[in-house]
PDB file of C-alpha atoms in Angstrom:
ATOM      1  CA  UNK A   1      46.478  16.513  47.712  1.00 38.00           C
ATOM      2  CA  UNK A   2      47.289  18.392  50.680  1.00 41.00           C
ATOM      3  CA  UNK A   3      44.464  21.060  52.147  1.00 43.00           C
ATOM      4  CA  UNK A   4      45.070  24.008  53.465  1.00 42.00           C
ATOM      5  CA  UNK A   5      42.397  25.331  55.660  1.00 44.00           C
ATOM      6  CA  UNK A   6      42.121  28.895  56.532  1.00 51.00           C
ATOM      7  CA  UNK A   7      39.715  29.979  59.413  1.00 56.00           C
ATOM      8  CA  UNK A   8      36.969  32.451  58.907  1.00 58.00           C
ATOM      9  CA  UNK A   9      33.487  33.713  60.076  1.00 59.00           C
ATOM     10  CA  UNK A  10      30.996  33.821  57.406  1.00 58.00           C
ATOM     11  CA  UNK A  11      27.590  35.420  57.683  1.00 52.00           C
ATOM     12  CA  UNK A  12      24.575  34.208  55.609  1.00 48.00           C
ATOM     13  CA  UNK A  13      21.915  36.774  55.528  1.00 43.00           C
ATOM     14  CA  UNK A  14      18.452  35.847  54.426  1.00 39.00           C
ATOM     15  CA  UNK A  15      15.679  37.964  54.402  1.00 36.00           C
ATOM     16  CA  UNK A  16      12.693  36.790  53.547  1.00 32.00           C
ATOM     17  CA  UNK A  17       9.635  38.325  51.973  1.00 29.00           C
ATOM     18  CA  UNK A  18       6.178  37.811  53.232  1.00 33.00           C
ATOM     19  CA  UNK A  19       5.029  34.590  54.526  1.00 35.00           C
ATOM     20  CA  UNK A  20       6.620  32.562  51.726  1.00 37.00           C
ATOM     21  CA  UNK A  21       9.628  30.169  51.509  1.00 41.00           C
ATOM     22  CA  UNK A  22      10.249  30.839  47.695  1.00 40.00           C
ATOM     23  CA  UNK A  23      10.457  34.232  47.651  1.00 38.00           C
ATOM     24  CA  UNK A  24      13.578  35.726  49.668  1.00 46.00           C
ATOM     25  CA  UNK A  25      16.757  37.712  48.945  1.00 52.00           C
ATOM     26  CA  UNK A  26      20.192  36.279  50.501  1.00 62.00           C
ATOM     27  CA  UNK A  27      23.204  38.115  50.802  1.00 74.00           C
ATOM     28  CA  UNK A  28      26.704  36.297  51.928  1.00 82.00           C
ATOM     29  CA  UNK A  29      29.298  37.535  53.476  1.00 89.00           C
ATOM     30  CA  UNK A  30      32.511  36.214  54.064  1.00 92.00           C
ATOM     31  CA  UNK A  31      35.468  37.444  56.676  1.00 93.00           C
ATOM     32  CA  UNK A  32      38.341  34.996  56.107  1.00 92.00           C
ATOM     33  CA  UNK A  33      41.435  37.604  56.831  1.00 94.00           C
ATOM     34  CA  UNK A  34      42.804  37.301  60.200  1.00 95.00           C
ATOM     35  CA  UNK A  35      42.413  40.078  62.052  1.00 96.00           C
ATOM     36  CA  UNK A  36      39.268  42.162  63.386  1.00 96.00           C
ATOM     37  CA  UNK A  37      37.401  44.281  63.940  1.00 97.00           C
ATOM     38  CA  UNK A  38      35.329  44.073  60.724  1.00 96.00           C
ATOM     39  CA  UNK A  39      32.045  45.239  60.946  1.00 96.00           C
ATOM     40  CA  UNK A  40      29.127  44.167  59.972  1.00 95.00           C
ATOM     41  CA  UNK A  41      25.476  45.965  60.378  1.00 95.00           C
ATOM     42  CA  UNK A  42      22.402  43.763  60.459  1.00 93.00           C
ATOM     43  CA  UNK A  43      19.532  44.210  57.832  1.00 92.00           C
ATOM     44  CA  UNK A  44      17.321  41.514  58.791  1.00 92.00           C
ATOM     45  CA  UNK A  45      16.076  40.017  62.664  1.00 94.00           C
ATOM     46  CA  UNK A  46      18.179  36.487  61.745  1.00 93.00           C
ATOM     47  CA  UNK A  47      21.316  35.738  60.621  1.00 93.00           C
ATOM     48  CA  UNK A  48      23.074  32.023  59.743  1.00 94.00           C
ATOM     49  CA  UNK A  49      26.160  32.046  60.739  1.00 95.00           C
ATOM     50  CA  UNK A  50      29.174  29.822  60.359  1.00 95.00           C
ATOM     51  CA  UNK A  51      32.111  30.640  62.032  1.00 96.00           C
ATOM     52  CA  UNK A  52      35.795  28.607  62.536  1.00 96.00           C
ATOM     53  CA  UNK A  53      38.554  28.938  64.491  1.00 97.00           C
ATOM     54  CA  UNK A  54      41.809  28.936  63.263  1.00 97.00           C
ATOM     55  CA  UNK A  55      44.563  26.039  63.365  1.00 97.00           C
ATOM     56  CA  UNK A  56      47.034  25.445  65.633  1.00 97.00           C
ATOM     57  CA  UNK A  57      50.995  25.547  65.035  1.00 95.00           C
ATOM     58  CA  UNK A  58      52.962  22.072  64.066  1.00 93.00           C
ATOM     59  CA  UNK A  59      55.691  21.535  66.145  1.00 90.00           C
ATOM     60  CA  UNK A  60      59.309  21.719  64.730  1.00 86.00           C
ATOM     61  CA  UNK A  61      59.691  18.024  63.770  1.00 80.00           C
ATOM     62  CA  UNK A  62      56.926  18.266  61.085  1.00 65.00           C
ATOM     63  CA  UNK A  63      57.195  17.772  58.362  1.00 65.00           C
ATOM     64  CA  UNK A  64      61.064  17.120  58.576  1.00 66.00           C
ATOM     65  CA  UNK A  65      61.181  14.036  59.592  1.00 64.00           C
ATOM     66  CA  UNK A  66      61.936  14.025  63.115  1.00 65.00           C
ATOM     67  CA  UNK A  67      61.251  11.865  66.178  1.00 69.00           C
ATOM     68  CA  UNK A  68      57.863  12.738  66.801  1.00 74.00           C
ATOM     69  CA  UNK A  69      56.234  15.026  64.361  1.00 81.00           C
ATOM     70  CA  UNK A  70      52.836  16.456  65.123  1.00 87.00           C
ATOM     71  CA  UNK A  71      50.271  18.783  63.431  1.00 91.00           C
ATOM     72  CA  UNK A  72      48.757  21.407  65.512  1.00 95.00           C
ATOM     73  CA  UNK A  73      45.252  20.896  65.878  1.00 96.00           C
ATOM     74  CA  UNK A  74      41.943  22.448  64.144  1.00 97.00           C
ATOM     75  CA  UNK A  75      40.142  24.996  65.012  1.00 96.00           C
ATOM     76  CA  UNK A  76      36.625  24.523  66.603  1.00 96.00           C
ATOM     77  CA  UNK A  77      33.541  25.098  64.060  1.00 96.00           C
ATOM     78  CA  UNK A  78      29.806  26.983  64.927  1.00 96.00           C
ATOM     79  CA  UNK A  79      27.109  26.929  62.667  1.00 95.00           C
ATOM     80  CA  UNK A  80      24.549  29.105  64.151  1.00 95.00           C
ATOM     81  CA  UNK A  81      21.339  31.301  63.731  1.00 94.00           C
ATOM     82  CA  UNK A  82      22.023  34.478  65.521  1.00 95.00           C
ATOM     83  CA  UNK A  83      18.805  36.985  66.375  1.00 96.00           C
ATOM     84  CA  UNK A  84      19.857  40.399  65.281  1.00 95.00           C
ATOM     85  CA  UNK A  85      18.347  43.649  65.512  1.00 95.00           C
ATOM     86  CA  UNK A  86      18.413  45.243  62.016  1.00 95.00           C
ATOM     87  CA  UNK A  87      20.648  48.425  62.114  1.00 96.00           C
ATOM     88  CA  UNK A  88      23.074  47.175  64.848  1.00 97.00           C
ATOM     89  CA  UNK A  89      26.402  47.145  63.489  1.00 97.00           C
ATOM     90  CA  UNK A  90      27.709  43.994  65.021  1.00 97.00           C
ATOM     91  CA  UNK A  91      31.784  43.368  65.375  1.00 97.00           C
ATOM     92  CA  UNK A  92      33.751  40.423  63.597  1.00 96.00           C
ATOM     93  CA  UNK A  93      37.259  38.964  64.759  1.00 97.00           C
ATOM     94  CA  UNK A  94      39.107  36.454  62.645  1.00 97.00           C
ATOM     95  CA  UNK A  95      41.131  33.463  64.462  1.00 97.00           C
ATOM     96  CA  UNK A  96      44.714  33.608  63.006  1.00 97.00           C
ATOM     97  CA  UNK A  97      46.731  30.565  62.768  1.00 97.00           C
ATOM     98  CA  UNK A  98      49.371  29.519  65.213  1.00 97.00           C
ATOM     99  CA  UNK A  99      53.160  29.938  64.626  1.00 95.00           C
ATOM    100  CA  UNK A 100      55.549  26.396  64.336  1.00 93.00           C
ATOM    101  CA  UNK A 101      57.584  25.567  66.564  1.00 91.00           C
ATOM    102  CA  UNK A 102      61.013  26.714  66.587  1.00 87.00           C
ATOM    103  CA  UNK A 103      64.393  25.428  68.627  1.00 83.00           C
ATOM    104  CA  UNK A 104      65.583  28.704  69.993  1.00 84.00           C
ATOM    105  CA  UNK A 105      62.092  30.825  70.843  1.00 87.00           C
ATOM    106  CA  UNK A 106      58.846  30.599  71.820  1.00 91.00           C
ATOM    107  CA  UNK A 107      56.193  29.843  69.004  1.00 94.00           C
ATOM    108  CA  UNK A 108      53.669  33.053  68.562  1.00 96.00           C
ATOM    109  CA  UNK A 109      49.542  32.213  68.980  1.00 96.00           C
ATOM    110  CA  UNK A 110      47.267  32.769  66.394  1.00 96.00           C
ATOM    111  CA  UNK A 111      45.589  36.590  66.577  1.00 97.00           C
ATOM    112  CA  UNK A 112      42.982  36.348  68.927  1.00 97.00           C
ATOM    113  CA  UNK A 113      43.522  34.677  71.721  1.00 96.00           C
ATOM    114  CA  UNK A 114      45.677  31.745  70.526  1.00 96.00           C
ATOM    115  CA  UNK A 115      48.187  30.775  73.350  1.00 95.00           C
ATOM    116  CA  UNK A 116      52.103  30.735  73.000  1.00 95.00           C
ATOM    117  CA  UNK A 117      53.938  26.855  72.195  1.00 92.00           C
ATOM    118  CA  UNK A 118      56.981  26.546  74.526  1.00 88.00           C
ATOM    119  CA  UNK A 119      60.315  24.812  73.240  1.00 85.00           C
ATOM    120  CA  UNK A 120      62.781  22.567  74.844  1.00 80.00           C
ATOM    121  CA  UNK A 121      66.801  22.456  74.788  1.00 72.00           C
ATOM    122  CA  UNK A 122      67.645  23.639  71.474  1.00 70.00           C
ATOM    123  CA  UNK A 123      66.427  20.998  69.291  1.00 75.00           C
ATOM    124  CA  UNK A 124      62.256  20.729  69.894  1.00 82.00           C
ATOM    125  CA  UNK A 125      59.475  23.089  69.600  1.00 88.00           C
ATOM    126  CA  UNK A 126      55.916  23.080  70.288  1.00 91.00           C
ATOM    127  CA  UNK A 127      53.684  25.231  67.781  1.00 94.00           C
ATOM    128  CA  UNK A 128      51.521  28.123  68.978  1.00 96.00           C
ATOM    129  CA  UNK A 129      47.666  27.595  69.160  1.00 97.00           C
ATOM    130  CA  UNK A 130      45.257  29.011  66.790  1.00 97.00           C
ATOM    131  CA  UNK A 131      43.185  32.102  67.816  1.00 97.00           C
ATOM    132  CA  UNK A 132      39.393  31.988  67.538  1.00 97.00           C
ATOM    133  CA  UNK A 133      36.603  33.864  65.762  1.00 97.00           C
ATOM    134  CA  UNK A 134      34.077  35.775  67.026  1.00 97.00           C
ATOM    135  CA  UNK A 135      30.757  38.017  66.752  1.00 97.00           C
ATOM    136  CA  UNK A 136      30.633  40.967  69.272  1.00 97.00           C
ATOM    137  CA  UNK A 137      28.638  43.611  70.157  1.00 97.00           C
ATOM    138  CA  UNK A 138      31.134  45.695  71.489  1.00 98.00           C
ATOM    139  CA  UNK A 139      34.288  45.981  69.900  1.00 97.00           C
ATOM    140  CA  UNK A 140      37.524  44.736  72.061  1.00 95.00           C
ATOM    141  CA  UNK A 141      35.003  43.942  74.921  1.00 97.00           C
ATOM    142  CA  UNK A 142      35.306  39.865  75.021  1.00 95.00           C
ATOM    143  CA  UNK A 143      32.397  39.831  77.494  1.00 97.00           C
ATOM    144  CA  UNK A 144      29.924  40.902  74.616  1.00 98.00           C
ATOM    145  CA  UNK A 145      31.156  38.085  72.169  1.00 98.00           C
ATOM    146  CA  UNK A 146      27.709  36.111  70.619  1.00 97.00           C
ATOM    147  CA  UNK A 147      29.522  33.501  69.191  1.00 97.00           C
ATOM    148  CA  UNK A 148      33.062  31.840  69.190  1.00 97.00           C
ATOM    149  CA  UNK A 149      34.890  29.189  67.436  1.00 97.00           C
ATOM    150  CA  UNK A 150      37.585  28.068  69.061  1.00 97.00           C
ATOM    151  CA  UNK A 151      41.414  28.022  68.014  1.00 97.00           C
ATOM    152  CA  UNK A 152      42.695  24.450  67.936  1.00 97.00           C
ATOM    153  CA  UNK A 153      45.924  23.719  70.072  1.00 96.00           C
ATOM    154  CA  UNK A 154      49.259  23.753  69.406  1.00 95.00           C
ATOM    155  CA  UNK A 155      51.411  20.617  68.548  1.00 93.00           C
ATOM    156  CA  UNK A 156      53.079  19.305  71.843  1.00 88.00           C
ATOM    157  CA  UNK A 157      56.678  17.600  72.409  1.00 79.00           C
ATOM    158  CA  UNK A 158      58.221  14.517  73.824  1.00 70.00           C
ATOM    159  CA  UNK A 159      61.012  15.993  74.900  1.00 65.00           C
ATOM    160  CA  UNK A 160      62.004  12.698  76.899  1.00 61.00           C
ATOM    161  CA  UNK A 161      64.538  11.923  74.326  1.00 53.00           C
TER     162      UNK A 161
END
């Protein structure tokens, strides 16, 4: 059974009540569309976070077949707790998942950040790398970013033939 694995950032929020362990409320949320900014404002002074970068692009010989097929790789994984200040609306950015590799054009990154996959001659191409996720406190500012996952890289080529 093949698995397809998506990235995502997903924030576990558990407040708890009074000195004890038993009692507590939890709320999860869950951001797995590519894309950003989603927001997200805090309610408690913790939050657990898990957060994964998306995949990198195969290149052009996988799955056909070809002389040197290669999956992209996966994205980078953070499991975290995060001090929050209850009120702050905090800013969420989803890793999107590398293009294949074509023969004729360069292979799009993954939204966020993931880097472009080159091809060579007309026949090989190298896949696009995966973009990561992140939690910011100021939206489009990647100098404010609390946490990133990392987008895995791109498949590669031989292109020697």
């Amino acid at each position: 059974m093949k698995q397809h694995y998506i990235s995502k950032l997903l924030i576990l929020i558990a407040i708890l009540s009074g000195f004890s362990a038993k009692t507590f409320a939890q709320t999860t949320t869950s951001f797995t569309t590519a894309g950003g900014p989603y927001t997200y404002t805090a309610t408690s002074t913790t939050v657990l976070v898990t957060a994964i970068g998306a995949k990198g692009g195969d290149n052009n010989q996988y799955p056909s077949g070809g002389s040197w097929p290669a999956h992209g790789g996966y994205g980078g994984q953070v499991i975290c707790t995060l001090a929050t200040t209850p009120g702050v609306t905090y800013y969420i950015y989803v890793g999107g998942a590398g293009a294949m590799g074509t023969t004729s054009a360069i292979s799009a990154g993954g939204i966020n950040g993931g880097g472009t996959g080159g091809y060579y001659s007309g026949s090989y191409g190298a896949g696009g790398g995966g973009g990561a996720s992140d939690i910011r406190t100021v939206s489009g500012v990647l100098t404010s970013r609390l946490v990133v996952a990392g987008g895995g890289g791109g498949a590669g080529l031989d292109c020697t033939g």
